[in-house]
Amino acid sequence: MGVRRFDIEAGGETFAFASETEPKIAFWLGKYPANRKRSAVIPLLWLAQKDNAGWLSEPAMREVADRLEMPYIRVYEVATFYTMFRLQPVGKFHVQLCGTTPCMLRGANDLKDVAKRMIGAKMHITDDLKLSWEEVECLGACVNAPMVQINDYYYEDLTPESFADILGKLQNGVSVEPGNFVDRLNSAPAGGQTSLTDAGLFDGSRIISSLPNLGGPAKEEASAAPLAPPPEPKKTTLIDAAKPAGAAEPEGERPEEFDPATGKADELKRIKGIGPKNEEALNALGIYTFAQIAVWTPENVAWVEGSLSFPGRIQREEWIAQAIELAQGGETEFSKRVDAGEVASSKDEGDE
Ligand code: FES
């Protein structure tokens, strides 16, 4: 491993964790005795990296050291040793491209050519600040080689064409669901499962887990109904996995997603009609901010209502009008009540 140095100049003088990160920090500190809190150095560095646009500045490392009462040099040692910590700025979408043997044998070098052509040299950031890339060692998804990790998610079974398509879409503000990009279920054989095909061996349940240091969707459990026939091979995504088995793709157009690792999420429960359960469901669809909801088109509304199975409710409850007001820093009668602590959300008034 080469010498890894901090980008002192780009890091500025100060760093502060986002207020939303504090509960996550408390979660990790709570896992260790008070006199061993330095054991939380890796998760805290990870959280600091997320709050610092995907890389660790020197002030961010100092903040972690101060929180954990560690000598600065000890934190620098950890951050410079583990390549999961980046020490210079990266693009909004940072690509970690696996170049280790299984991926290399399955075409990683062709993916590298795409990255060089569309992004530039390793760790170069495109002019629009959207993309950067680096080569990394095995990311543990060799069975779906070749693959890349973009921010927190894996994109697997790639070809130069599918990888170029992903990069192009991200650069143009189009979200791309992670997962594998050939017709197979997770890492099952292409063309369908060849073993464990007896439906009685599998209850059909699937779980997406989330740790507090990840910004993504919380865990959800799909239907536990037994699968009658062996599952059909299909392109599966995180969103698909959150749907009940057999759910059809909703009509309409999926709204643009927001990556909470790249900015501040809003408390959607300040919108009347969105309780904790709906907020969680919206987050799982990539919807985190008032600004997103404020620009929904009728097609977007149809897609969201179809996804969450409550037709007509968004218009009826005037989510978009409320979101426009809140996105501009204004207030609504309902948000004032939430802010005053009179209600936690519309769940207190019967909404989910
Ligand atoms: S070799 Fe690429 S994920 Fe393991």
GROMACS .gro file of C-alpha atoms and ligand atoms in nm:
model
  356
    1MET     CA    1   0.000   0.000   0.000
    2GLY     CA    2   0.138   0.338  -0.094
    3VAL     CA    3   0.178   0.633   0.136
    4ARG     CA    4  -0.155   0.800   0.196
    5ARG     CA    5  -0.137   1.167   0.281
    6PHE     CA    6  -0.404   1.414   0.392
    7ASP     CA    7  -0.519   1.692   0.164
    8ILE     CA    8  -0.450   1.961   0.424
    9GLU     CA    9  -0.547   2.253   0.205
   10ALA     CA   10  -0.884   2.117   0.093
   11GLY     CA   11  -0.971   2.020   0.449
   12GLY     CA   12  -0.992   2.375   0.581
   13GLU     CA   13  -0.973   2.454   0.950
   14THR     CA   14  -1.287   2.318   1.104
   15PHE     CA   15  -1.529   2.028   1.102
   16ALA     CA   16  -1.852   1.960   1.289
   17PHE     CA   17  -2.072   1.655   1.289
   18ALA     CA   18  -2.426   1.713   1.164
   19SER     CA   19  -2.679   1.725   1.444
   20GLU     CA   20  -2.854   1.424   1.288
   21THR     CA   21  -2.535   1.225   1.333
   22GLU     CA   22  -2.524   1.266   1.710
   23PRO     CA   23  -2.766   0.979   1.782
   24LYS     CA   24  -2.555   0.753   1.561
   25ILE     CA   25  -2.243   0.853   1.751
   26ALA     CA   26  -2.425   0.779   2.076
   27PHE     CA   27  -2.524   0.438   1.938
   28TRP     CA   28  -2.164   0.343   1.867
   29LEU     CA   29  -2.028   0.484   2.191
   30GLY     CA   30  -2.292   0.285   2.375
   31LYS     CA   31  -2.140  -0.037   2.250
   32TYR     CA   32  -1.822   0.006   2.451
   33PRO     CA   33  -1.732   0.074   2.815
   34ALA     CA   34  -1.662   0.443   2.882
   35ASN     CA   35  -1.293   0.372   2.939
   36ARG     CA   36  -1.272   0.189   2.606
   37LYS     CA   37  -1.456   0.436   2.388
   38ARG     CA   38  -1.166   0.461   2.150
   39SER     CA   39  -1.290   0.123   2.021
   40ALA     CA   40  -1.548   0.328   1.832
   41VAL     CA   41  -1.282   0.502   1.625
   42ILE     CA   42  -1.367   0.329   1.297
   43PRO     CA   43  -1.744   0.389   1.306
   44LEU     CA   44  -1.689   0.750   1.414
   45LEU     CA   45  -1.442   0.808   1.133
   46TRP     CA   46  -1.696   0.656   0.897
   47LEU     CA   47  -1.965   0.894   1.022
   48ALA     CA   48  -1.725   1.188   0.996
   49GLN     CA   49  -1.648   1.090   0.638
   50LYS     CA   50  -2.019   1.088   0.557
   51ASP     CA   51  -2.064   1.432   0.712
   52ASN     CA   52  -1.767   1.564   0.517
   53ALA     CA   53  -1.884   1.491   0.161
   54GLY     CA   54  -1.731   1.145   0.142
   55TRP     CA   55  -1.377   1.208   0.263
   56LEU     CA   56  -1.187   1.273   0.585
   57SER     CA   57  -1.028   1.609   0.640
   58GLU     CA   58  -0.768   1.656   0.909
   59PRO     CA   59  -1.007   1.864   1.125
   60ALA     CA   60  -1.260   1.580   1.096
   61MET     CA   61  -1.001   1.335   1.228
   62ARG     CA   62  -0.917   1.574   1.511
   63GLU     CA   63  -1.284   1.600   1.603
   64VAL     CA   64  -1.304   1.220   1.623
   65ALA     CA   65  -0.990   1.210   1.836
   66ASP     CA   66  -1.131   1.474   2.071
   67ARG     CA   67  -1.459   1.286   2.105
   68LEU     CA   68  -1.278   0.965   2.188
   69GLU     CA   69  -1.005   1.129   2.397
   70MET     CA   70  -0.738   0.980   2.174
   71PRO     CA   71  -0.405   1.129   2.067
   72TYR     CA   72  -0.448   1.276   1.720
   73ILE     CA   73  -0.171   1.055   1.582
   74ARG     CA   74  -0.362   0.738   1.679
   75VAL     CA   75  -0.661   0.850   1.473
   76TYR     CA   76  -0.440   0.954   1.183
   77GLU     CA   77  -0.285   0.606   1.191
   78VAL     CA   78  -0.623   0.437   1.159
   79ALA     CA   79  -0.747   0.672   0.888
   80THR     CA   80  -0.434   0.637   0.678
   81PHE     CA   81  -0.421   0.257   0.716
   82TYR     CA   82  -0.773   0.170   0.602
   83THR     CA   83  -0.846   0.255   0.240
   84MET     CA   84  -1.218   0.279   0.319
   85PHE     CA   85  -1.123   0.623   0.451
   86ARG     CA   86  -1.046   0.872   0.179
   87LEU     CA   87  -0.804   1.151   0.254
   88GLN     CA   88  -0.881   1.381  -0.033
   89PRO     CA   89  -1.206   1.517  -0.182
   90VAL     CA   90  -1.420   1.292  -0.398
   91GLY     CA   91  -1.713   1.343  -0.631
   92LYS     CA   92  -2.075   1.327  -0.524
   93PHE     CA   93  -2.071   0.971  -0.656
   94HIS     CA   94  -1.744   0.804  -0.572
   95VAL     CA   95  -1.678   0.477  -0.754
   96GLN     CA   96  -1.466   0.209  -0.593
   97LEU     CA   97  -1.377  -0.025  -0.874
   98CYS     CA   98  -1.260  -0.372  -0.773
   99GLY     CA   99  -0.950  -0.477  -0.965
  100THR     CA  100  -0.869  -0.796  -0.776
  101THR     CA  101  -0.821  -1.125  -0.962
  102PRO     CA  102  -1.182  -1.255  -0.994
  103CYS     CA  103  -1.306  -0.915  -1.108
  104MET     CA  104  -1.001  -0.868  -1.328
  105LEU     CA  105  -1.062  -1.206  -1.496
  106ARG     CA  106  -1.425  -1.108  -1.555
  107GLY     CA  107  -1.351  -0.773  -1.718
  108ALA     CA  108  -1.251  -0.518  -1.452
  109ASN     CA  109  -0.985  -0.380  -1.683
  110ASP     CA  110  -1.254  -0.292  -1.936
  111LEU     CA  111  -1.444  -0.113  -1.661
  112LYS     CA  112  -1.129   0.079  -1.573
  113ASP     CA  113  -1.107   0.196  -1.933
  114VAL     CA  114  -1.463   0.326  -1.905
  115ALA     CA  115  -1.380   0.506  -1.580
  116LYS     CA  116  -1.072   0.666  -1.733
  117ARG     CA  117  -1.268   0.774  -2.039
  118MET     CA  118  -1.571   0.912  -1.856
  119ILE     CA  119  -1.413   1.042  -1.536
  120GLY     CA  120  -1.040   1.072  -1.587
  121ALA     CA  121  -0.744   0.959  -1.381
  122LYS     CA  122  -0.792   0.791  -1.044
  123MET     CA  123  -0.922   1.034  -0.779
  124HIS     CA  124  -0.982   1.301  -1.040
  125ILE     CA  125  -1.316   1.475  -0.984
  126THR     CA  126  -1.520   1.564  -1.290
  127ASP     CA  127  -1.578   1.935  -1.348
  128ASP     CA  128  -1.942   1.906  -1.242
  129LEU     CA  129  -1.818   1.753  -0.913
  130LYS     CA  130  -2.039   1.449  -0.974
  131LEU     CA  131  -1.795   1.162  -1.029
  132SER     CA  132  -1.461   1.030  -0.910
  133TRP     CA  133  -1.316   0.682  -0.897
  134GLU     CA  134  -1.041   0.470  -0.750
  135GLU     CA  135  -0.932   0.109  -0.779
  136VAL     CA  136  -0.975  -0.103  -0.469
  137GLU     CA  137  -0.905  -0.456  -0.359
  138CYS     CA  138  -1.170  -0.727  -0.333
  139LEU     CA  139  -1.502  -0.595  -0.203
  140GLY     CA  140  -1.630  -0.943  -0.122
  141ALA     CA  141  -1.875  -0.972  -0.409
  142CYS     CA  142  -1.652  -1.182  -0.634
  143VAL     CA  143  -1.938  -1.414  -0.730
  144ASN     CA  144  -2.096  -1.117  -0.906
  145ALA     CA  145  -1.773  -0.997  -1.068
  146PRO     CA  146  -1.692  -0.757  -1.210
  147MET     CA  147  -1.841  -0.505  -0.974
  148VAL     CA  148  -1.806  -0.155  -0.835
  149GLN     CA  149  -1.923   0.016  -0.520
  150ILE     CA  150  -2.072   0.363  -0.567
  151ASN     CA  151  -2.107   0.545  -0.236
  152ASP     CA  152  -2.273   0.282  -0.014
  153TYR     CA  153  -2.407   0.047  -0.278
  154TYR     CA  154  -2.286  -0.240  -0.495
  155TYR     CA  155  -2.340  -0.256  -0.872
  156GLU     CA  156  -2.258  -0.605  -0.990
  157ASP     CA  157  -2.226  -0.825  -1.299
  158LEU     CA  158  -2.125  -0.521  -1.498
  159THR     CA  159  -2.018  -0.484  -1.858
  160PRO     CA  160  -1.846  -0.178  -2.004
  161GLU     CA  161  -2.184  -0.082  -2.152
  162SER     CA  162  -2.384  -0.114  -1.830
  163PHE     CA  163  -2.111   0.061  -1.629
  164ALA     CA  164  -2.098   0.349  -1.878
  165ASP     CA  165  -2.477   0.372  -1.863
  166ILE     CA  166  -2.470   0.394  -1.482
  167LEU     CA  167  -2.205   0.666  -1.484
  168GLY     CA  168  -2.388   0.862  -1.751
  169LYS     CA  169  -2.715   0.848  -1.562
  170LEU     CA  170  -2.560   0.953  -1.232
  171GLN     CA  171  -2.386   1.240  -1.403
  172ASN     CA  172  -2.719   1.351  -1.550
  173GLY     CA  173  -2.900   1.337  -1.220
  174VAL     CA  174  -3.079   1.009  -1.292
  175SER     CA  175  -3.075   0.763  -1.006
  176VAL     CA  176  -2.972   0.405  -1.070
  177GLU     CA  177  -3.084   0.130  -0.840
  178PRO     CA  178  -2.802  -0.089  -0.716
  179GLY     CA  179  -2.795  -0.465  -0.758
  180ASN     CA  180  -2.682  -0.698  -1.030
  181PHE     CA  181  -2.707  -0.610  -1.395
  182VAL     CA  182  -2.771  -0.949  -1.551
  183ASP     CA  183  -3.082  -1.156  -1.531
  184ARG     CA  184  -3.026  -1.345  -1.212
  185LEU     CA  185  -3.141  -1.326  -0.852
  186ASN     CA  186  -2.862  -1.195  -0.629
  187SER     CA  187  -2.579  -1.448  -0.678
  188ALA     CA  188  -2.795  -1.739  -0.797
  189PRO     CA  189  -2.696  -1.890  -1.130
  190ALA     CA  190  -2.799  -1.703  -1.440
  191GLY     CA  191  -3.109  -1.872  -1.575
  192GLY     CA  192  -3.248  -1.969  -1.237
  193GLN     CA  193  -3.169  -2.159  -0.921
  194THR     CA  194  -3.042  -2.514  -0.956
  195SER     CA  195  -3.050  -2.608  -0.588
  196LEU     CA  196  -3.271  -2.543  -0.287
  197THR     CA  197  -3.563  -2.511  -0.523
  198ASP     CA  198  -3.809  -2.683  -0.289
  199ALA     CA  199  -4.044  -2.403  -0.177
  200GLY     CA  200  -4.088  -2.581   0.155
  201LEU     CA  201  -3.725  -2.504   0.242
  202PHE     CA  202  -3.770  -2.129   0.228
  203ASP     CA  203  -4.045  -1.916   0.382
  204GLY     CA  204  -4.007  -1.637   0.129
  205SER     CA  205  -3.905  -1.371   0.380
  206ARG     CA  206  -3.626  -1.132   0.293
  207ILE     CA  207  -3.467  -0.873   0.517
  208ILE     CA  208  -3.270  -0.561   0.438
  209SER     CA  209  -3.061  -0.460   0.734
  210SER     CA  210  -2.922  -0.120   0.806
  211LEU     CA  211  -2.668  -0.004   1.059
  212PRO     CA  212  -2.693   0.340   1.218
  213ASN     CA  213  -2.381   0.458   1.038
  214LEU     CA  214  -2.544   0.401   0.702
  215GLY     CA  215  -2.763   0.670   0.561
  216GLY     CA  216  -2.990   0.438   0.365
  217PRO     CA  217  -3.325   0.282   0.424
  218ALA     CA  218  -3.412   0.122   0.753
  219LYS     CA  219  -3.473  -0.246   0.771
  220GLU     CA  220  -3.788  -0.386   0.628
  221GLU     CA  221  -3.926  -0.732   0.608
  222ALA     CA  222  -4.122  -0.848   0.310
  223SER     CA  223  -4.405  -1.096   0.310
  224ALA     CA  224  -4.336  -1.414   0.499
  225ALA     CA  225  -4.578  -1.606   0.278
  226PRO     CA  226  -4.422  -1.925   0.142
  227LEU     CA  227  -4.318  -1.905  -0.219
  228ALA     CA  228  -4.511  -2.157  -0.420
  229PRO     CA  229  -4.277  -2.221  -0.711
  230PRO     CA  230  -3.902  -2.153  -0.697
  231PRO     CA  231  -3.847  -1.781  -0.751
  232GLU     CA  232  -3.815  -1.665  -1.108
  233PRO     CA  233  -3.474  -1.518  -1.183
  234LYS     CA  234  -3.511  -1.143  -1.219
  235LYS     CA  235  -3.314  -0.826  -1.177
  236THR     CA  236  -3.347  -0.752  -0.807
  237THR     CA  237  -3.285  -0.421  -0.636
  238LEU     CA  238  -3.304  -0.295  -0.282
  239ILE     CA  239  -3.637  -0.135  -0.361
  240ASP     CA  240  -3.767  -0.456  -0.512
  241ALA     CA  241  -3.664  -0.641  -0.201
  242ALA     CA  242  -3.869  -0.403   0.012
  243LYS     CA  243  -4.185  -0.478  -0.180
  244PRO     CA  244  -4.422  -0.756  -0.090
  245ALA     CA  245  -4.365  -1.066  -0.300
  246GLY     CA  246  -4.545  -1.039  -0.630
  247ALA     CA  247  -4.598  -0.661  -0.611
  248ALA     CA  248  -4.620  -0.504  -0.954
  249GLU     CA  249  -4.421  -0.198  -1.058
  250PRO     CA  250  -4.648   0.099  -0.987
  251GLU     CA  251  -4.770   0.322  -1.264
  252GLY     CA  252  -4.629   0.668  -1.310
  253GLU     CA  253  -4.274   0.788  -1.290
  254ARG     CA  254  -4.035   0.733  -1.009
  255PRO     CA  255  -3.923   1.065  -0.855
  256GLU     CA  256  -3.557   1.148  -0.832
  257GLU     CA  257  -3.392   0.997  -0.526
  258PHE     CA  258  -3.191   1.178  -0.264
  259ASP     CA  259  -2.879   1.032  -0.106
  260PRO     CA  260  -2.887   1.132   0.262
  261ALA     CA  261  -2.511   1.077   0.276
  262THR     CA  262  -2.472   1.382   0.055
  263GLY     CA  263  -2.698   1.629   0.232
  264LYS     CA  264  -2.942   1.699   0.511
  265ALA     CA  265  -3.263   1.502   0.528
  266ASP     CA  266  -3.577   1.682   0.641
  267GLU     CA  267  -3.819   1.572   0.909
  268LEU     CA  268  -4.096   1.468   0.674
  269LYS     CA  269  -4.328   1.417   0.970
  270ARG     CA  270  -4.374   1.796   0.971
  271ILE     CA  271  -4.604   1.737   0.673
  272LYS     CA  272  -4.956   1.660   0.784
  273GLY     CA  273  -5.033   1.310   0.660
  274ILE     CA  274  -4.684   1.170   0.707
  275GLY     CA  275  -4.641   0.976   1.027
  276PRO     CA  276  -4.335   0.777   1.135
  277LYS     CA  277  -4.432   0.475   0.929
  278ASN     CA  278  -4.485   0.671   0.609
  279GLU     CA  279  -4.166   0.868   0.667
  280GLU     CA  280  -3.975   0.541   0.692
  281ALA     CA  281  -4.146   0.410   0.379
  282LEU     CA  282  -4.068   0.729   0.188
  283ASN     CA  283  -3.705   0.715   0.298
  284ALA     CA  284  -3.690   0.359   0.167
  285LEU     CA  285  -3.797   0.500  -0.172
  286GLY     CA  286  -3.516   0.756  -0.160
  287ILE     CA  287  -3.739   1.046  -0.052
  288TYR     CA  288  -3.592   1.247   0.232
  289THR     CA  289  -3.651   1.616   0.170
  290PHE     CA  290  -3.932   1.870   0.134
  291ALA     CA  291  -3.764   1.997  -0.182
  292GLN     CA  292  -3.806   1.657  -0.345
  293ILE     CA  293  -4.178   1.640  -0.267
  294ALA     CA  294  -4.228   2.005  -0.369
  295VAL     CA  295  -4.143   1.926  -0.732
  296TRP     CA  296  -4.335   1.602  -0.774
  297THR     CA  297  -4.525   1.580  -1.100
  298PRO     CA  298  -4.862   1.401  -1.125
  299GLU     CA  299  -4.667   1.102  -1.262
  300ASN     CA  300  -4.441   1.106  -0.956
  301VAL     CA  301  -4.744   1.124  -0.728
  302ALA     CA  302  -4.896   0.825  -0.904
  303TRP     CA  303  -4.574   0.626  -0.864
  304VAL     CA  304  -4.537   0.707  -0.494
  305GLU     CA  305  -4.901   0.638  -0.420
  306GLY     CA  306  -4.875   0.312  -0.609
  307SER     CA  307  -4.562   0.217  -0.420
  308LEU     CA  308  -4.712   0.295  -0.082
  309SER     CA  309  -5.063   0.175  -0.164
  310PHE     CA  310  -5.259   0.486  -0.070
  311PRO     CA  311  -5.421   0.620  -0.385
  312GLY     CA  312  -5.539   0.981  -0.377
  313ARG     CA  313  -5.398   1.057  -0.039
  314ILE     CA  314  -5.110   1.283  -0.142
  315GLN     CA  315  -5.343   1.522  -0.320
  316ARG     CA  316  -5.611   1.493  -0.056
  317GLU     CA  317  -5.371   1.581   0.220
  318GLU     CA  318  -5.195   1.846   0.010
  319TRP     CA  319  -4.846   1.711   0.069
  320ILE     CA  320  -4.697   1.907  -0.219
  321ALA     CA  321  -4.837   2.244  -0.107
  322GLN     CA  322  -4.709   2.178   0.244
  323ALA     CA  323  -4.369   2.068   0.109
  324ILE     CA  324  -4.334   2.383  -0.104
  325GLU     CA  325  -4.393   2.598   0.203
  326LEU     CA  326  -4.156   2.399   0.423
  327ALA     CA  327  -3.885   2.372   0.156
  328GLN     CA  328  -3.874   2.753   0.144
  329GLY     CA  329  -3.818   2.768   0.518
  330GLY     CA  330  -4.180   2.858   0.590
  331GLU     CA  331  -4.423   2.695   0.827
  332THR     CA  332  -4.766   2.541   0.808
  333GLU     CA  333  -5.027   2.531   1.080
  334PHE     CA  334  -4.944   2.165   1.129
  335SER     CA  335  -4.565   2.206   1.128
  336LYS     CA  336  -4.601   2.476   1.395
  337ARG     CA  337  -4.780   2.225   1.615
  338VAL     CA  338  -4.506   1.965   1.557
  339ASP     CA  339  -4.235   2.221   1.626
  340ALA     CA  340  -4.415   2.332   1.944
  341GLY     CA  341  -4.423   1.973   2.064
  342GLU     CA  342  -4.802   1.957   2.066
  343VAL     CA  343  -4.793   1.656   1.833
  344ALA     CA  344  -4.502   1.440   1.719
  345SER     CA  345  -4.659   1.382   1.379
  346SER     CA  346  -4.993   1.320   1.220
  347LYS     CA  347  -4.981   0.972   1.372
  348ASP     CA  348  -5.111   1.144   1.683
  349GLU     CA  349  -5.411   1.241   1.472
  350GLY     CA  350  -5.471   0.898   1.330
  351ASP     CA  351  -5.234   0.892   1.032
  352GLU     CA  352  -4.964   0.636   0.997
  353FES     S1  353  -1.248  -0.977  -0.661
  353FES    FE1  354  -1.386  -0.817  -0.701
  353FES     S2  355  -1.528  -0.834  -0.542
  353FES    FE2  356  -1.384  -0.988  -0.498
   0.00000   0.00000   0.00000
